[in-house]
PDB file of C-alpha atoms in Angstrom:
ATOM      1  CA  GLN K   1       0.280   0.412   0.366  1.00  0.00           C
ATOM      2  CA  ALA K   2       0.536   3.602  -0.342  1.00  0.00           C
ATOM      3  CA  GLN K   3       3.404   4.881   2.590  1.00  0.00           C
ATOM      4  CA  LEU K   4       5.028   7.438   3.720  1.00  0.00           C
ATOM      5  CA  VAL K   5       8.372   7.611   5.802  1.00  0.00           C
ATOM      6  CA  GLN K   6       9.953  10.472   6.863  1.00  0.00           C
ATOM      7  CA  SER K   7      13.269  11.269   8.385  1.00  0.00           C
ATOM      8  CA  GLY K   8      13.984  11.883  12.530  1.00  0.00           C
ATOM      9  CA  ALA K   9      13.744  13.753  14.552  1.00  0.00           C
ATOM     10  CA  GLU K  10      15.174  17.184  14.417  1.00  0.00           C
ATOM     11  CA  MET K  11      17.448  20.048  16.854  1.00  0.00           C
ATOM     12  CA  LYS K  12      18.929  22.566  15.103  1.00  0.00           C
ATOM     13  CA  LYS K  13      20.263  26.420  16.332  1.00  0.00           C
ATOM     14  CA  PRO K  14      18.778  29.177  15.847  1.00  0.00           C
ATOM     15  CA  GLY K  15      19.818  31.009  11.945  1.00  0.00           C
ATOM     16  CA  ALA K  16      20.765  26.831  11.197  1.00  0.00           C
ATOM     17  CA  SER K  17      18.508  25.191   7.960  1.00  0.00           C
ATOM     18  CA  VAL K  18      16.915  21.817   8.591  1.00  0.00           C
ATOM     19  CA  LYS K  19      16.732  19.340   5.880  1.00  0.00           C
ATOM     20  CA  VAL K  20      14.107  17.007   5.773  1.00  0.00           C
ATOM     21  CA  SER K  21      12.601  13.554   3.653  1.00  0.00           C
ATOM     22  CA  CYS K  22       9.458  11.238   2.146  1.00  0.00           C
ATOM     23  CA  LYS K  23      10.286   8.697   1.313  1.00  0.00           C
ATOM     24  CA  ALA K  24       7.299   7.585  -0.831  1.00  0.00           C
ATOM     25  CA  SER K  25       6.424   3.381  -1.576  1.00  0.00           C
ATOM     26  CA  GLY K  26       3.617   1.933  -2.902  1.00  0.00           C
ATOM     27  CA  TYR K  27       3.206   3.909  -5.620  1.00  0.00           C
ATOM     28  CA  THR K  28       4.749   5.731  -8.892  1.00  0.00           C
ATOM     29  CA  PHE K  29       6.687   8.674  -6.997  1.00  0.00           C
ATOM     30  CA  THR K  30       6.443  10.849 -10.698  1.00  0.00           C
ATOM     31  CA  GLY K  31       2.683  10.813 -10.743  1.00  0.00           C
ATOM     32  CA  TYR K  32       1.163  12.268  -7.845  1.00  0.00           C
ATOM     33  CA  TYR K  33       2.674  16.004  -6.498  1.00  0.00           C
ATOM     34  CA  MET K  34       3.696  15.728  -3.127  1.00  0.00           C
ATOM     35  CA  HIS K  35       2.995  18.884  -0.174  1.00  0.00           C
ATOM     36  CA  TRP K  36       4.438  19.775   3.407  1.00  0.00           C
ATOM     37  CA  VAL K  37       2.364  21.117   6.213  1.00  0.00           C
ATOM     38  CA  ARG K  38       3.910  21.551   8.932  1.00  0.00           C
ATOM     39  CA  GLN K  39       1.949  22.047  12.608  1.00  0.00           C
ATOM     40  CA  ALA K  40       3.942  24.279  15.711  1.00  0.00           C
ATOM     41  CA  PRO K  41       3.161  22.578  19.493  1.00  0.00           C
ATOM     42  CA  GLY K  42      -0.862  23.291  19.745  1.00  0.00           C
ATOM     43  CA  GLN K  43      -2.011  24.578  16.933  1.00  0.00           C
ATOM     44  CA  GLY K  44      -3.448  23.735  13.472  1.00  0.00           C
ATOM     45  CA  LEU K  45      -1.809  22.738  10.173  1.00  0.00           C
ATOM     46  CA  GLU K  46       0.017  25.138   7.882  1.00  0.00           C
ATOM     47  CA  TRP K  47      -0.305  24.546   4.377  1.00  0.00           C
ATOM     48  CA  MET K  48       3.727  25.059   3.033  1.00  0.00           C
ATOM     49  CA  GLY K  49       4.161  24.186  -0.476  1.00  0.00           C
ATOM     50  CA  TRP K  50       3.819  21.305  -2.875  1.00  0.00           C
ATOM     51  CA  ILE K  51       6.313  20.031  -5.929  1.00  0.00           C
ATOM     52  CA  ASN K  52       5.883  18.043  -8.926  1.00  0.00           C
ATOM     53  CA  PRO K  53       7.984  14.825  -8.505  1.00  0.00           C
ATOM     54  CA  HIS K  54       7.722  14.548 -11.647  1.00  0.00           C
ATOM     55  CA  SER K  55       9.274  18.017 -12.808  1.00  0.00           C
ATOM     56  CA  GLY K  56      10.514  19.595 -10.238  1.00  0.00           C
ATOM     57  CA  VAL K  57       8.337  22.305 -10.909  1.00  0.00           C
ATOM     58  CA  THR K  58       7.816  23.796  -6.445  1.00  0.00           C
ATOM     59  CA  LYS K  59       5.566  26.402  -5.547  1.00  0.00           C
ATOM     60  CA  TYR K  60       5.646  27.249  -2.318  1.00  0.00           C
ATOM     61  CA  ALA K  61       3.404  29.199   0.211  1.00  0.00           C
ATOM     62  CA  PRO K  62       4.317  33.163   0.273  1.00  0.00           C
ATOM     63  CA  LYS K  63       5.016  33.421   3.616  1.00  0.00           C
ATOM     64  CA  PHE K  64       8.412  30.268   3.002  1.00  0.00           C
ATOM     65  CA  GLN K  65       9.016  32.751   0.334  1.00  0.00           C
ATOM     66  CA  GLY K  66      12.656  32.499   0.556  1.00  0.00           C
ATOM     67  CA  ARG K  67      13.604  30.650   3.385  1.00  0.00           C
ATOM     68  CA  VAL K  68      12.105  27.161   1.999  1.00  0.00           C
ATOM     69  CA  THR K  69      13.296  24.203  -1.071  1.00  0.00           C
ATOM     70  CA  MET K  70      11.471  21.815  -1.840  1.00  0.00           C
ATOM     71  CA  THR K  71      13.393  19.242  -4.252  1.00  0.00           C
ATOM     72  CA  ARG K  72      12.468  15.344  -4.668  1.00  0.00           C
ATOM     73  CA  ASP K  73      15.391  12.129  -6.049  1.00  0.00           C
ATOM     74  CA  THR K  74      13.452   9.979  -8.041  1.00  0.00           C
ATOM     75  CA  SER K  75      15.936   7.788  -7.759  1.00  0.00           C
ATOM     76  CA  ILE K  76      15.313   6.984  -4.825  1.00  0.00           C
ATOM     77  CA  SER K  77      11.907   7.971  -4.614  1.00  0.00           C
ATOM     78  CA  THR K  78      12.058  10.442  -1.956  1.00  0.00           C
ATOM     79  CA  ALA K  79      11.384  14.450  -1.592  1.00  0.00           C
ATOM     80  CA  TYR K  80      13.098  16.847   0.881  1.00  0.00           C
ATOM     81  CA  LEU K  81      12.370  19.759   2.209  1.00  0.00           C
ATOM     82  CA  ASP K  82      14.804  22.642   3.035  1.00  0.00           C
ATOM     83  CA  LEU K  83      14.524  25.018   5.091  1.00  0.00           C
ATOM     84  CA  ASN K  84      17.500  27.653   6.798  1.00  0.00           C
ATOM     85  CA  SER K  85      17.476  30.771   8.697  1.00  0.00           C
ATOM     86  CA  LEU K  86      14.894  29.084  11.418  1.00  0.00           C
ATOM     87  CA  ARG K  87      13.957  30.849  14.774  1.00  0.00           C
ATOM     88  CA  SER K  88      11.508  29.440  17.181  1.00  0.00           C
ATOM     89  CA  ASP K  89       8.839  29.388  15.894  1.00  0.00           C
ATOM     90  CA  ASP K  90       9.512  27.615  13.247  1.00  0.00           C
ATOM     91  CA  MET K  91       9.447  25.295  16.308  1.00  0.00           C
ATOM     92  CA  ALA K  92       6.655  22.109  14.510  1.00  0.00           C
ATOM     93  CA  ILE K  93       5.846  18.530  13.284  1.00  0.00           C
ATOM     94  CA  TYR K  94       6.280  19.058  10.059  1.00  0.00           C
ATOM     95  CA  TYR K  95       5.228  16.181   7.842  1.00  0.00           C
ATOM     96  CA  CYS K  96       5.008  15.544   3.679  1.00  0.00           C
ATOM     97  CA  ALA K  97       2.146  14.692   2.215  1.00  0.00           C
ATOM     98  CA  GLY K  98       1.051  12.549  -1.409  1.00  0.00           C
ATOM     99  CA  GLU K  99      -1.759  14.892  -3.351  1.00  0.00           C
ATOM    100  CA  LEU K 100      -3.164  10.873  -5.434  1.00  0.00           C
ATOM    101  CA  HIS K 101      -6.693  12.571  -6.070  1.00  0.00           C
ATOM    102  CA  ASN K 102      -7.359  16.212  -7.462  1.00  0.00           C
ATOM    103  CA  ASN K 103      -7.299  18.682  -4.571  1.00  0.00           C
ATOM    104  CA  ALA K 104      -6.767  16.071  -1.556  1.00  0.00           C
ATOM    105  CA  PHE K 105      -3.890  14.984   0.668  1.00  0.00           C
ATOM    106  CA  ASP K 106      -4.327  11.102   0.711  1.00  0.00           C
ATOM    107  CA  ILE K 107      -1.869   9.844   2.364  1.00  0.00           C
ATOM    108  CA  TRP K 108       0.558  11.445   5.617  1.00  0.00           C
ATOM    109  CA  GLY K 109       3.497  10.853   7.051  1.00  0.00           C
ATOM    110  CA  GLN K 110       4.600  10.008   9.774  1.00  0.00           C
ATOM    111  CA  GLY K 111       4.926  13.402  11.146  1.00  0.00           C
ATOM    112  CA  THR K 112       9.112  14.669  11.765  1.00  0.00           C
ATOM    113  CA  VAL K 113       9.851  17.109  14.546  1.00  0.00           C
ATOM    114  CA  VAL K 114      11.969  19.987  14.462  1.00  0.00           C
ATOM    115  CA  THR K 115      13.625  21.773  17.914  1.00  0.00           C
ATOM    116  CA  VAL K 116      15.311  25.000  17.413  1.00  0.00           C
ATOM    117  CA  SER K 117      16.849  26.090  20.890  1.00  0.00           C
ATOM    118  CA  SER K 118      19.497  27.848  21.222  1.00  0.00           C
TER     119      SER K 118
ATOM    120  CA  SER T   1      -9.289  36.579   0.904  1.00  0.00           C
ATOM    121  CA  SER T   2      -7.371  33.233   1.274  1.00  0.00           C
ATOM    122  CA  GLU T   3      -8.917  31.550   5.286  1.00  0.00           C
ATOM    123  CA  LEU T   4     -10.757  29.390   5.449  1.00  0.00           C
ATOM    124  CA  THR T   5     -12.302  30.007   9.125  1.00  0.00           C
ATOM    125  CA  GLN T   6     -14.208  26.815  12.087  1.00  0.00           C
ATOM    126  CA  ASP T   7     -15.523  26.823  15.359  1.00  0.00           C
ATOM    127  CA  PRO T   8     -13.184  25.720  17.124  1.00  0.00           C
ATOM    128  CA  ALA T   9     -14.155  23.629  19.164  1.00  0.00           C
ATOM    129  CA  VAL T  10     -18.102  21.476  19.173  1.00  0.00           C
ATOM    130  CA  SER T  11     -19.386  19.165  20.944  1.00  0.00           C
ATOM    131  CA  VAL T  12     -22.627  15.415  20.433  1.00  0.00           C
ATOM    132  CA  ALA T  13     -24.040  13.537  22.059  1.00  0.00           C
ATOM    133  CA  LEU T  14     -23.060   9.381  21.698  1.00  0.00           C
ATOM    134  CA  GLY T  15     -25.625   8.604  18.110  1.00  0.00           C
ATOM    135  CA  GLN T  16     -26.122  12.020  17.730  1.00  0.00           C
ATOM    136  CA  THR T  17     -25.809  13.873  13.796  1.00  0.00           C
ATOM    137  CA  VAL T  18     -23.520  16.761  13.914  1.00  0.00           C
ATOM    138  CA  ARG T  19     -21.707  19.273  10.916  1.00  0.00           C
ATOM    139  CA  ILE T  20     -18.576  20.531  11.297  1.00  0.00           C
ATOM    140  CA  THR T  21     -18.299  23.672   8.736  1.00  0.00           C
ATOM    141  CA  CYS T  22     -15.623  25.907   7.091  1.00  0.00           C
ATOM    142  CA  ARG T  23     -16.174  28.905   5.245  1.00  0.00           C
ATOM    143  CA  GLY T  24     -14.171  30.749   2.947  1.00  0.00           C
ATOM    144  CA  ASP T  25     -13.990  32.450  -0.200  1.00  0.00           C
ATOM    145  CA  SER T  26     -12.411  30.209  -1.812  1.00  0.00           C
ATOM    146  CA  LEU T  27     -14.783  27.638  -1.027  1.00  0.00           C
ATOM    147  CA  ARG T  28     -17.127  29.694  -3.710  1.00  0.00           C
ATOM    148  CA  SER T  29     -15.126  27.533  -6.467  1.00  0.00           C
ATOM    149  CA  ASN T  30     -12.941  24.890  -4.794  1.00  0.00           C
ATOM    150  CA  TYR T  31     -14.296  21.812  -2.424  1.00  0.00           C
ATOM    151  CA  ALA T  32     -13.353  20.554   0.866  1.00  0.00           C
ATOM    152  CA  THR T  33     -11.204  18.449   1.660  1.00  0.00           C
ATOM    153  CA  TRP T  34     -11.072  16.812   5.067  1.00  0.00           C
ATOM    154  CA  TYR T  35      -9.289  16.065   7.395  1.00  0.00           C
ATOM    155  CA  GLN T  36      -9.389  13.960  10.569  1.00  0.00           C
ATOM    156  CA  GLN T  37      -6.307  14.928  13.092  1.00  0.00           C
ATOM    157  CA  LYS T  38      -6.775  12.438  16.728  1.00  0.00           C
ATOM    158  CA  PRO T  39      -3.762  13.039  19.480  1.00  0.00           C
ATOM    159  CA  GLY T  40      -0.055  12.086  18.492  1.00  0.00           C
ATOM    160  CA  GLN T  41      -1.398  11.344  15.034  1.00  0.00           C
ATOM    161  CA  ALA T  42      -0.769  12.663  11.421  1.00  0.00           C
ATOM    162  CA  PRO T  43      -3.436  13.868   9.919  1.00  0.00           C
ATOM    163  CA  VAL T  44      -6.153  11.185   8.371  1.00  0.00           C
ATOM    164  CA  LEU T  45      -8.254  11.796   4.951  1.00  0.00           C
ATOM    165  CA  VAL T  46     -11.968  11.220   5.711  1.00  0.00           C
ATOM    166  CA  SER T  47     -13.997  13.412   2.855  1.00  0.00           C
ATOM    167  CA  TYR T  48     -12.595  15.414  -0.368  1.00  0.00           C
ATOM    168  CA  GLY T  49     -14.299  16.678  -2.749  1.00  0.00           C
ATOM    169  CA  LYS T  50     -18.113  16.177  -4.101  1.00  0.00           C
ATOM    170  CA  ASP T  51     -19.137  13.877  -0.956  1.00  0.00           C
ATOM    171  CA  ASN T  52     -16.285  11.526  -1.560  1.00  0.00           C
ATOM    172  CA  ARG T  53     -14.958   9.223   0.776  1.00  0.00           C
ATOM    173  CA  PRO T  54     -11.265   7.349   0.674  1.00  0.00           C
ATOM    174  CA  SER T  55     -11.846   3.673   2.147  1.00  0.00           C
ATOM    175  CA  GLY T  56     -12.390   1.907   4.692  1.00  0.00           C
ATOM    176  CA  VAL T  57     -13.861   5.524   6.377  1.00  0.00           C
ATOM    177  CA  PRO T  58     -17.490   5.376   7.292  1.00  0.00           C
ATOM    178  CA  ASP T  59     -20.419   6.197   5.326  1.00  0.00           C
ATOM    179  CA  ARG T  60     -21.247   8.013   8.850  1.00  0.00           C
ATOM    180  CA  PHE T  61     -19.034  11.071   7.593  1.00  0.00           C
ATOM    181  CA  SER T  62     -20.210  13.165   4.784  1.00  0.00           C
ATOM    182  CA  GLY T  63     -18.630  16.927   3.154  1.00  0.00           C
ATOM    183  CA  SER T  64     -20.587  19.332   1.463  1.00  0.00           C
ATOM    184  CA  ASN T  65     -20.378  22.472  -0.086  1.00  0.00           C
ATOM    185  CA  SER T  66     -22.478  25.870  -0.847  1.00  0.00           C
ATOM    186  CA  GLY T  67     -21.818  28.839  -1.612  1.00  0.00           C
ATOM    187  CA  ASN T  68     -18.941  29.766   0.309  1.00  0.00           C
ATOM    188  CA  THR T  69     -19.442  27.373   3.330  1.00  0.00           C
ATOM    189  CA  ALA T  70     -18.946  23.531   3.335  1.00  0.00           C
ATOM    190  CA  SER T  71     -19.651  21.182   5.906  1.00  0.00           C
ATOM    191  CA  LEU T  72     -18.728  17.605   7.157  1.00  0.00           C
ATOM    192  CA  THR T  73     -21.438  15.281   8.687  1.00  0.00           C
ATOM    193  CA  ILE T  74     -21.040  13.038  11.418  1.00  0.00           C
ATOM    194  CA  THR T  75     -24.372  10.801  11.396  1.00  0.00           C
ATOM    195  CA  GLY T  76     -24.917   8.344  14.771  1.00  0.00           C
ATOM    196  CA  ALA T  77     -21.369   9.794  16.079  1.00  0.00           C
ATOM    197  CA  GLN T  78     -19.230   7.278  17.414  1.00  0.00           C
ATOM    198  CA  ALA T  79     -16.967   7.958  20.506  1.00  0.00           C
ATOM    199  CA  GLU T  80     -13.823   7.792  17.826  1.00  0.00           C
ATOM    200  CA  ASP T  81     -14.342   9.704  15.644  1.00  0.00           C
ATOM    201  CA  GLU T  82     -14.101  12.824  18.727  1.00  0.00           C
ATOM    202  CA  ALA T  83     -10.764  14.020  17.416  1.00  0.00           C
ATOM    203  CA  ASP T  84      -9.238  17.710  16.132  1.00  0.00           C
ATOM    204  CA  TYR T  85     -10.812  18.441  12.146  1.00  0.00           C
ATOM    205  CA  TYR T  86      -9.946  20.352   9.131  1.00  0.00           C
ATOM    206  CA  CYS T  87     -11.085  21.828   6.119  1.00  0.00           C
ATOM    207  CA  ASN T  88      -9.083  22.247   3.381  1.00  0.00           C
ATOM    208  CA  SER T  89      -9.130  24.282   0.011  1.00  0.00           C
ATOM    209  CA  ARG T  90      -6.741  25.758  -2.851  1.00  0.00           C
ATOM    210  CA  ASP T  91      -7.521  29.566  -2.313  1.00  0.00           C
ATOM    211  CA  SER T  92      -9.033  31.844  -4.686  1.00  0.00           C
ATOM    212  CA  SER T  93      -5.888  32.431  -6.879  1.00  0.00           C
ATOM    213  CA  GLY T  94      -6.119  28.241  -7.526  1.00  0.00           C
ATOM    214  CA  HIS T  95      -1.888  27.420  -7.041  1.00  0.00           C
ATOM    215  CA  HIS T  96      -1.772  27.440  -3.332  1.00  0.00           C
ATOM    216  CA  TRP T  97      -3.919  25.136  -0.575  1.00  0.00           C
ATOM    217  CA  VAL T  98      -4.995  26.855   3.004  1.00  0.00           C
ATOM    218  CA  PHE T  99      -6.158  24.379   5.545  1.00  0.00           C
ATOM    219  CA  GLY T 100      -8.780  25.907   8.431  1.00  0.00           C
ATOM    220  CA  GLY T 101      -8.191  26.624  11.542  1.00  0.00           C
ATOM    221  CA  GLY T 102      -9.810  23.521  12.871  1.00  0.00           C
ATOM    222  CA  THR T 103     -11.689  22.009  14.601  1.00  0.00           C
ATOM    223  CA  LYS T 104     -12.375  20.575  18.402  1.00  0.00           C
ATOM    224  CA  LEU T 105     -14.562  17.413  18.029  1.00  0.00           C
ATOM    225  CA  THR T 106     -15.884  15.880  22.115  1.00  0.00           C
ATOM    226  CA  VAL T 107     -18.835  13.272  22.212  1.00  0.00           C
ATOM    227  CA  LEU T 108     -20.592  13.346  25.346  1.00  0.00           C
TER     228      LEU T 108
END
């Protein structure tokens, strides 16, 4: 069955960068958009952007433009989220989510906890 | 506007029907998608498009859209339905997505 498995928890200092990976299995990785969503402690879901794994084309939420980069490696069916200039308010669980049906995030990774602390 | 507005909390008696709503201008041209999230877990898709459910989601969950309002209706709520529910849709530009603030459902 379709599955997304994310990399492990990260602890970073303010100003640093973090890279989270999301490995897809059980479906055609290049056939469906991949989204990234984050959730700060006790808060709601926040959409960060998407990548088309086939073409590499990306679209980012305006809030993250300039600070986020989404890439993919089709040879290993893995998507990546890079977030730089980390601040304390970037502390969150970061999820990848596959859009297998139009406009629906059908499958989700287990989440990656990113802690930002000096 | 690119915002989606949800009531922060809703409660329902066991076995009764509850409607969770989501309002926003983008819903006039986009269907809402609904996700259920239980504590410590990733969100799960429960409704998308014009009242579609993924395999495995009970048929007591149904979605609908009217004007600028989308609704997730749970007919005969069960204890295991207690969770946070989020709506989501493309924004008015069609290029970005936005989530509602979430509704905490309590089953009494």
